[in-house]
Tab-separated table of C-alpha atoms in Angstrom:
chain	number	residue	atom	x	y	z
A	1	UNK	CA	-82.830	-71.874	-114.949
A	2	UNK	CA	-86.718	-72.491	-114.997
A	3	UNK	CA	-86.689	-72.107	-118.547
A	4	UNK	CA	-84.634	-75.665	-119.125
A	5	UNK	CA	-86.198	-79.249	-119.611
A	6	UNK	CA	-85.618	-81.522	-117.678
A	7	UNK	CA	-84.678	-85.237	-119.526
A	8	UNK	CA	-83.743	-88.396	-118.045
A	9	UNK	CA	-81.305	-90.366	-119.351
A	10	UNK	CA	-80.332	-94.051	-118.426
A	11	UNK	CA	-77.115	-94.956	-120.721
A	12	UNK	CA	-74.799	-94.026	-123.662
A	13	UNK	CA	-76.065	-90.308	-122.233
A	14	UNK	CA	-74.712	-90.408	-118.660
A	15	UNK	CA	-72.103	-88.536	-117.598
A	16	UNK	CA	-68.126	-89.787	-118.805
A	17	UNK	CA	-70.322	-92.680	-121.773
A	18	UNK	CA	-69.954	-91.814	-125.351
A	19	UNK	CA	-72.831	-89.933	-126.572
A	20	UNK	CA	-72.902	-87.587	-123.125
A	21	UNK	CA	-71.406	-84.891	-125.321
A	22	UNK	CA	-74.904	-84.616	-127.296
A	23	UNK	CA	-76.499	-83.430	-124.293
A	24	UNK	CA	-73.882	-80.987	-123.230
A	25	UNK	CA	-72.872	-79.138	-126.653
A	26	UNK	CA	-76.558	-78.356	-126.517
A	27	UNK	CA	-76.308	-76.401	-123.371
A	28	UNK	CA	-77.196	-79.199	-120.879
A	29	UNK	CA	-76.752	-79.261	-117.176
A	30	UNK	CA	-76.524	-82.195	-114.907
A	31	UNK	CA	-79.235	-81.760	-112.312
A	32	UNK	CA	-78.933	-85.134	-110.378
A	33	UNK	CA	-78.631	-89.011	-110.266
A	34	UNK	CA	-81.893	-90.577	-109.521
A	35	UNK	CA	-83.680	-93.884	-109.791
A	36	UNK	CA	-86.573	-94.437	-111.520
A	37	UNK	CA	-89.541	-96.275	-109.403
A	38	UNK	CA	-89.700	-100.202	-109.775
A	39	UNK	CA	-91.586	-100.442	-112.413
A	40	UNK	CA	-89.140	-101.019	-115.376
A	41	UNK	CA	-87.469	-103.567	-117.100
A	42	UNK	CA	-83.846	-102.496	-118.611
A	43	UNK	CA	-82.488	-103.978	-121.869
A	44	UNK	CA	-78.961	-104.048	-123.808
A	45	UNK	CA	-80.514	-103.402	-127.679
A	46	UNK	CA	-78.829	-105.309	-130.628
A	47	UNK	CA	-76.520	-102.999	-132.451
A	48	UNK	CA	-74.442	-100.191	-132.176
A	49	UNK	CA	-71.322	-98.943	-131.158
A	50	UNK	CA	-72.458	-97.776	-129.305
A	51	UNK	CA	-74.240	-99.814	-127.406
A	52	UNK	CA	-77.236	-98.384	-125.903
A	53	UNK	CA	-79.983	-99.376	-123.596
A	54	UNK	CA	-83.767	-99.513	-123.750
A	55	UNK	CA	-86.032	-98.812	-120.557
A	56	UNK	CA	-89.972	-100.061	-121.352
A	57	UNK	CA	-92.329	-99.518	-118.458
A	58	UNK	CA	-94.317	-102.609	-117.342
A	59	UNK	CA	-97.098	-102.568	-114.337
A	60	UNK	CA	-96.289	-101.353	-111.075
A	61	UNK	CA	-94.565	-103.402	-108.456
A	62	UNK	CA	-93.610	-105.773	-111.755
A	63	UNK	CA	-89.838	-104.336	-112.993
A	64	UNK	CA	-87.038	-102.534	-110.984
A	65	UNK	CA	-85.926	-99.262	-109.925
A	66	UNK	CA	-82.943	-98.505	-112.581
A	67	UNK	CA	-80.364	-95.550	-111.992
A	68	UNK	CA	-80.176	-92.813	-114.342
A	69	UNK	CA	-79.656	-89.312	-114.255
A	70	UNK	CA	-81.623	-86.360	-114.672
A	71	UNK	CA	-80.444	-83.476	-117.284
A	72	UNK	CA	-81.757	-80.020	-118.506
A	73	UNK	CA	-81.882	-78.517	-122.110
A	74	UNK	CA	-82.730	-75.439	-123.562
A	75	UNK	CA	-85.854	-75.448	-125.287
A	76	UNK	CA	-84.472	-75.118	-128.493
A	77	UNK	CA	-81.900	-78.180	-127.632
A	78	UNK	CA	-84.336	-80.525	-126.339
A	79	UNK	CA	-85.966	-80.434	-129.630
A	80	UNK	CA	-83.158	-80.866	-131.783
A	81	UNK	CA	-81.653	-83.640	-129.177
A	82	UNK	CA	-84.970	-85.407	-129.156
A	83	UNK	CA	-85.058	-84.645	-133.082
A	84	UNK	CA	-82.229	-86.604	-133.486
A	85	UNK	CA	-83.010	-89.963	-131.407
A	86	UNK	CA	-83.392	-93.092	-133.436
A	87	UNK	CA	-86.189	-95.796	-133.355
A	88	UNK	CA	-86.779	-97.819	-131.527
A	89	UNK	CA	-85.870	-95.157	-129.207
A	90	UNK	CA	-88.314	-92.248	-128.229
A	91	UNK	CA	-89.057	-90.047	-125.230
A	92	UNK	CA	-91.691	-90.669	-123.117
A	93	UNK	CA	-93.128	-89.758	-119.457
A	94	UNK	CA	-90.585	-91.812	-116.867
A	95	UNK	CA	-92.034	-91.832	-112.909
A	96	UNK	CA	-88.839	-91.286	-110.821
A	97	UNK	CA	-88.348	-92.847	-107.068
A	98	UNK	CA	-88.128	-88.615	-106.137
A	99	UNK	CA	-91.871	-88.469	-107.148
A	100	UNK	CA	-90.749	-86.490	-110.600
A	101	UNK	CA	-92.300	-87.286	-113.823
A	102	UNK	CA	-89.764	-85.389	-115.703
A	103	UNK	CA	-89.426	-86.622	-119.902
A	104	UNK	CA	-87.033	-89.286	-120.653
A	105	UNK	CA	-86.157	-92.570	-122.929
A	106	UNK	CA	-87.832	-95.051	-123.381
A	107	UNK	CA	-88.065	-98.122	-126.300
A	108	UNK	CA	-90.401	-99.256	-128.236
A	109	UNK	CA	-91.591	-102.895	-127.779
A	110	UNK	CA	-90.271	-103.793	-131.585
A	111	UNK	CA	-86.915	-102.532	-130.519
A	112	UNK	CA	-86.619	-104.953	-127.564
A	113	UNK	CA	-85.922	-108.141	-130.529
A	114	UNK	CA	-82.606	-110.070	-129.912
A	115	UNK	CA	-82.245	-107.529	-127.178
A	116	UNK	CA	-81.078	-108.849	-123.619
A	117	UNK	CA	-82.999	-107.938	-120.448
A	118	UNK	CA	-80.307	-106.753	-118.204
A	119	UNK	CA	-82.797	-105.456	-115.329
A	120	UNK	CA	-81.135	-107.228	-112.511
A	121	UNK	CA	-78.118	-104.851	-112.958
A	122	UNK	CA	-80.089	-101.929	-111.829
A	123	UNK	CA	-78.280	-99.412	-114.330
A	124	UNK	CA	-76.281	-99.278	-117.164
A	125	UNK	CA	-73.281	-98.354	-115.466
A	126	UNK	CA	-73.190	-101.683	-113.725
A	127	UNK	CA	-74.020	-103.377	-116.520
A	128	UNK	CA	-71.328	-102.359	-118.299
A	129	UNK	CA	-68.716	-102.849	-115.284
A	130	UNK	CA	-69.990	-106.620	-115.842
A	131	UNK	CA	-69.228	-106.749	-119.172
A	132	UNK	CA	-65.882	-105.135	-118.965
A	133	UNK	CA	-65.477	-107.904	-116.344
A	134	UNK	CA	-66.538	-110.761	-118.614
A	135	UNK	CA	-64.130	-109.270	-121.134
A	136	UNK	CA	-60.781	-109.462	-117.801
């Protein structure tokens, strides 16, 4: 399987959430769950349904570590996955606390407008649970 790409995803992409299936009808694999390394800040963007995150690196020792997990693609659907990602959404470099640097998401500064910074949830899973639980 050295011929897959690796891609890190950190919400409407994880395993069981709503948009997972985009990873997996392109012959995806689950490889692990991971944490980036402290150095992001994590968002809820405006919009949606879905609603989907936005990771933006700031300087090191500055942000979090936030959980997300790692995937693998085919060449050929990594570039039509990554062909079909909306701004203010794009893939960058991410650093991983595993000392990977394997491709992931990442937003675009513009895209972080009426956005809220949910970084002290450490992933989107548990920001969600919160929400579900503001909801109860």
């Amino acid at each position: 399987m050295s011929d897959l790409i690796e891609i890190v995803v950190v919400g409407a992409h994880l395993s069981g959430m709503p948009l997972n299936g985009e990873l997996t009808s392109r012959g995806g694999v689950f490889r692990r769950a991971s944490m980036t390394t402290a150095d992001y800040r994590f968002y809820a963007l405006a919009g949606g349904p879905p609603k989907r995150p936005g990771l933006i690196r700031v300087a090191d020792g500055t942000g979090a570590a936030i959980a997300c997990e790692v995937w693998a693609l085919p060449a050929e659907g990594f570039g039509t996955f990554v062909d079909g990602i909306p701004s203010p959404l794009g893939i960058g470099t991410l650093r991983l606390a595993d000392g990977t640097r394997p491709k992931g998401f990442l937003v675009e500064p513009e895209g972080l407008s009426g956005a809220e910074e949910i970084t002290a949830h450490g992933g989107w899973r548990a920001y969600m649970a919160a929400l579900a639980g503001r909801a109860a």
